[in-house]
Amino acid sequence: MAYSGLRIIKEALSGHKGWKPAWRDPEPKGQYDIVIVGGGGHGLATAYYLASRYQTAKVAVLEKGWIGGGNVGRNTTIVRSNYLLDGNQSFYNLSLRMWEDLEQDLNYNAMVSQRGILNLVHTDAQRDAARRRGNAMLLAGDDAELLDTEGVRALYPFLNFENARFPIKGGLLHRRGGTVRHDAVAWGYARGADRRGVDIIQNCEVTGFRIESGRCLGVQTTRGFIGAGKVGVAVAGSSSRVMEKAGLRLPLESHVLQAFVSEGLKPVIPGVITYGAGHFYCSQSDKGGLVFGGDIDMYNTYAQRGNLPVVEDVLESGISLIPALGRVRLLRSWGGIMDMSMDGSPFIDRTPIDGLYFNGGWCYGGFKATPASGLCFAHLMATDTPHEVARAYRLDRFRTGHMIDEKGQGAQPNLH
Amino acid sequence: MMIDHPLLGLRDAQEFTYLGDASLIDRPDWQAEDAQETFHDYLYLRENPAGEHRELWFHETGDRSWLVVTRNTLTHEITKVELARDVARARGRSK
């Protein structure tokens, strides 16, 4: 059943009785060609592209809870392609181009909104860095525009331009960046995958892997053994816990990132703003709430909630940038578990175990990567060769010295 | 979170900065045959457990001591706090 404007009108006239569930709730079969562990954005996208682009016949997605309940429903919905390093640029460039076509591809309204992302600069050195990044983005085929103070003022007159310590000197504007309705991404991929025959199996937790003679033959789950020609793991913050069951240690730490939403307001922030003098980013959802976030809590954790010092820190940064925020009431805050890698960049790679593949290490930037991550992981699993834009995302890159350290922080995951 | 400092009593976790897994105390022998391999594992691989985790905290805005804190990563409950110096010496380190 294709969705369309005509269909909505037709259903409205007939009491909305014709809508059907967007995906089935199948019983797990005994054997699949490919099993994806993790029904988040990346897992569902992988299954969708396996079925739609790589003609894989029998695919299942196993999710321990319900789809869309993890980080794909917990992020601040920002999509962008403003990376500096070679290993990242072509990947995020592809991802942003895929976001632009996503809704037509999926026949699903994901509310893709290219409202522009503005990274503010507050010092001469930051302006130089922004110019360099902007030039790198242009060379990679993305868009970038360096604004001066007046250029920023024309877009956002209510920012605190006269801050004595951190005056706003300008900003790097990435017009094709923006926001996407995150739940709709999970649902759209789930529906698209389901329509192409993928079994999405919820409430099915993987408890172990069956590995014989160095080859993965399937997974043990809370709903019995499920055999698989290949198994792909895309479980974000739970990566270390799941891969440990296959005897693998990963270059990852799990940290919590908090996000916040205010009460609904009339339209006030047209795009996405990031503060250059503190870690704070903000946009306004279509419901009117200001959606914002800041730093991770800095310590290892699997609890999907953070502590108050970071709440205070984020709100201080926010109010120092947008003084008017002081009059706004905070509605909700929540946390998601990030798989923070040792260089701040992700992995899409084989593992030392035949037939077992890993997708993770997205730190707190996984949402924007969803389409390209799914496509590249599907490509890797279907063809056993890395996709050309994801060649750098190897698990062994620390051994060979090919780190992709955008921030230049070294092997300290909580600083990326 | 409050950390029960062995010398100073309960202190707010905000006074500390976090480094990571306490296994970072056990720096490998740089002259060993397999030093390249062991340093890779030491520097880049982590157990990253869900549950009890021994980790290094630095009392940056306090007495500037390093602590080994045993904390549950699922509940944030802290069950043990030791001076990192004592832990290192118990493992045969000189300091």
Coordinates of N, CA, C and O in Angstrom, one line a residue, chain A residues 285-351:
Chain A
S285 N 12.0 21.9 16.8 CA 11.2 20.8 16.1 C 10.0 21.4 15.5 O 9.5 22.5 15.8
D286 N 9.3 20.6 14.6 CA 8.1 21.1 14.0 C 7.0 21.3 15.0 O 6.0 21.9 14.7
K287 N 7.1 20.6 16.1 CA 6.1 20.8 17.2 C 6.3 22.1 18.0 O 5.5 22.4 18.8
G288 N 7.5 22.7 17.8 CA 7.8 23.9 18.4 C 8.8 23.9 19.6 O 9.3 24.9 20.0
G289 N 9.1 22.7 20.0 CA 10.0 22.5 21.1 C 11.4 22.8 20.7 O 11.8 22.5 19.5
L290 N 12.2 23.5 21.5 CA 13.6 23.7 21.2 C 14.3 22.4 21.6 O 14.2 21.9 22.7
V291 N 15.1 21.8 20.6 CA 15.8 20.5 20.9 C 17.2 20.9 21.0 O 17.8 21.5 20.1
F292 N 17.9 20.5 22.1 CA 19.3 20.9 22.2 C 20.0 19.8 23.0 O 19.5 19.0 23.7
G293 N 21.3 19.9 22.9 CA 22.2 19.0 23.6 C 23.6 19.6 23.8 O 23.9 20.7 23.3
G294 N 24.5 18.8 24.4 CA 25.8 19.3 24.6 C 26.8 18.2 24.7 O 26.8 17.3 23.9
D295 N 27.6 18.2 25.8 CA 28.6 17.2 25.9 C 28.1 15.8 26.5 O 27.0 15.8 27.1
I296 N 28.9 14.8 26.3 CA 28.6 13.5 27.0 C 28.9 13.7 28.4 O 29.6 14.7 28.8
D297 N 28.5 12.7 29.3 CA 28.8 12.8 30.7 C 30.2 12.5 31.1 O 30.6 12.7 32.2
M298 N 31.0 11.9 30.2 CA 32.4 11.7 30.3 C 32.9 10.4 31.0 O 34.0 10.1 31.0
Y299 N 32.0 9.7 31.7 CA 32.4 8.5 32.3 C 31.7 7.3 31.6 O 30.6 7.5 31.1
N300 N 32.3 6.1 31.7 CA 31.6 4.9 31.1 C 30.3 4.7 31.8 O 30.2 4.7 33.0
T301 N 29.3 4.4 31.0 CA 28.0 4.1 31.5 C 27.1 3.4 30.5 O 27.2 3.6 29.3
Y302 N 26.2 2.5 31.0 CA 25.2 1.9 30.2 C 23.8 2.3 30.6 O 22.8 1.8 30.2
A303 N 23.7 3.3 31.6 CA 22.4 3.8 32.1 C 21.9 4.8 31.1 O 22.7 5.7 30.7
Q304 N 20.7 4.7 30.6 CA 20.2 5.7 29.6 C 19.7 6.9 30.3 O 18.6 7.4 30.0
R305 N 20.5 7.4 31.2 CA 20.2 8.7 31.9 C 21.5 9.3 32.4 O 22.5 8.5 32.7
G306 N 21.6 10.6 32.4 CA 22.8 11.2 32.8 C 22.7 11.8 34.2 O 21.8 11.6 34.9
N307 N 23.7 12.6 34.5 CA 23.7 13.3 35.8 C 23.5 14.8 35.7 O 23.7 15.4 34.6
L308 N 23.3 15.5 36.8 CA 22.9 16.9 36.8 C 24.0 17.9 36.3 O 23.7 18.9 35.7
P309 N 25.3 17.6 36.7 CA 26.3 18.6 36.3 C 26.3 18.9 34.8 O 26.5 20.0 34.4
V310 N 26.0 17.9 33.9 CA 26.0 18.1 32.5 C 24.8 18.9 32.1 O 24.8 19.7 31.2
V311 N 23.6 18.6 32.8 CA 22.4 19.4 32.5 C 22.7 20.9 32.8 O 22.4 21.7 31.9
E312 N 23.4 21.2 33.9 CA 23.7 22.5 34.3 C 24.6 23.2 33.2 O 24.4 24.3 32.8
D313 N 25.6 22.4 32.8 CA 26.6 22.9 31.9 C 26.0 23.2 30.5 O 26.3 24.2 29.9
V314 N 25.1 22.3 30.0 CA 24.5 22.5 28.7 C 23.6 23.8 28.8 O 23.6 24.6 27.9
L315 N 22.8 23.9 29.9 CA 21.9 25.0 30.0 C 22.7 26.4 30.2 O 22.3 27.4 29.6
E316 N 23.8 26.3 30.9 CA 24.6 27.5 31.0 C 25.1 28.0 29.6 O 25.1 29.1 29.3
S317 N 25.6 27.0 28.8 CA 26.1 27.3 27.5 C 25.0 27.9 26.7 O 25.2 28.9 25.9
G318 N 23.8 27.2 26.8 CA 22.7 27.7 26.0 C 22.3 29.1 26.3 O 22.1 29.9 25.4
I319 N 22.2 29.4 27.6 CA 21.8 30.8 27.9 C 22.8 31.8 27.6 O 22.5 32.9 27.3
S320 N 24.1 31.4 27.7 CA 25.1 32.4 27.3 C 25.1 32.7 25.8 O 25.5 33.8 25.4
L321 N 24.6 31.8 25.0 CA 24.5 32.0 23.6 C 23.2 32.7 23.2 O 23.1 33.6 22.4
I322 N 22.1 32.1 23.8 CA 20.7 32.6 23.5 C 20.1 33.1 24.9 O 19.4 32.3 25.5
P323 N 20.3 34.3 25.3 CA 19.8 34.8 26.6 C 18.3 34.5 26.8 O 17.9 34.2 27.9
A324 N 17.6 34.6 25.7 CA 16.1 34.4 25.8 C 15.7 33.0 26.3 O 14.6 32.8 26.7
L325 N 16.7 32.1 26.2 CA 16.4 30.7 26.7 C 16.0 30.7 28.1 O 15.4 29.8 28.6
G326 N 16.5 31.7 28.9 CA 16.3 31.8 30.3 C 14.8 31.9 30.7 O 14.4 31.5 31.8
R327 N 14.0 32.3 29.7 CA 12.5 32.4 30.0 C 11.8 31.1 29.5 O 10.6 31.1 29.7
V328 N 12.5 30.2 29.0 CA 11.8 29.0 28.4 C 11.9 27.9 29.4 O 12.9 27.7 30.1
R329 N 10.8 27.1 29.6 CA 10.8 26.0 30.5 C 11.3 24.7 29.8 O 10.9 24.4 28.7
L330 N 12.1 24.0 30.5 CA 12.6 22.7 30.0 C 11.5 21.7 30.2 O 10.9 21.5 31.3
L331 N 11.2 20.9 29.1 CA 10.1 19.9 29.2 C 10.6 18.6 29.6 O 10.2 17.9 30.5
R332 N 11.6 18.1 28.8 CA 12.1 16.7 29.1 C 13.6 16.7 28.8 O 14.2 17.5 28.1
S333 N 14.3 15.7 29.5 CA 15.7 15.4 29.1 C 15.8 13.9 29.2 O 15.0 13.2 29.9
W334 N 16.7 13.4 28.4 CA 16.9 11.9 28.3 C 18.3 11.6 27.9 O 19.1 12.5 27.7
G335 N 18.6 10.3 27.9 CA 20.0 10.0 27.5 C 20.0 8.8 26.6 O 19.1 8.0 26.6
G336 N 21.1 8.7 25.8 CA 21.3 7.5 24.9 C 22.7 7.1 25.1 O 23.6 7.9 25.4
I337 N 23.0 5.8 24.9 CA 24.3 5.3 25.1 C 25.1 5.3 23.8 O 24.7 4.6 22.8
M338 N 26.2 6.0 23.8 CA 27.0 6.1 22.6 C 28.2 5.2 22.6 O 28.9 5.0 23.6
D339 N 28.5 4.6 21.5 CA 29.6 3.7 21.3 C 30.8 4.6 20.9 O 31.0 4.8 19.7
M340 N 31.5 5.1 21.9 CA 32.6 6.1 21.6 C 33.9 5.3 21.2 O 34.4 4.5 22.0
S341 N 34.3 5.6 20.0 CA 35.5 4.9 19.5 C 36.8 5.6 19.9 O 36.7 6.8 20.3
M342 N 37.9 5.0 19.6 CA 39.2 5.6 20.1 C 39.7 6.7 19.3 O 40.6 7.4 19.7
D343 N 39.1 6.9 18.1 CA 39.5 8.1 17.3 C 38.3 8.9 16.9 O 38.4 9.9 16.1
G344 N 37.1 8.6 17.4 CA 35.9 9.4 17.1 C 35.3 9.0 15.8 O 34.3 9.6 15.4
S345 N 35.8 8.0 15.1 CA 35.2 7.6 13.8 C 34.7 6.2 13.9 O 35.1 5.4 14.8
P346 N 33.8 5.8 13.0 CA 33.1 4.5 13.1 C 33.8 3.3 12.5 O 34.9 3.5 11.9
F347 N 33.2 2.2 12.6 CA 33.7 0.9 12.0 C 32.6 0.3 11.1 O 31.4 0.2 11.6
I348 N 32.9 -0.1 9.9 CA 32.0 -0.9 9.1 C 33.0 -2.0 8.5 O 33.7 -1.7 7.6
D349 N 33.0 -3.2 9.1 CA 34.1 -4.1 8.8 C 33.7 -5.5 9.1 O 32.8 -5.8 9.8
R350 N 34.5 -6.4 8.5 CA 34.5 -7.8 8.9 C 35.1 -7.9 10.2 O 35.8 -7.0 10.7
T351 N 34.9 -9.1 10.9 CA 35.6 -9.4 12.1 C 36.6 -10.5 11.9 O 36.5 -11.2 10.8

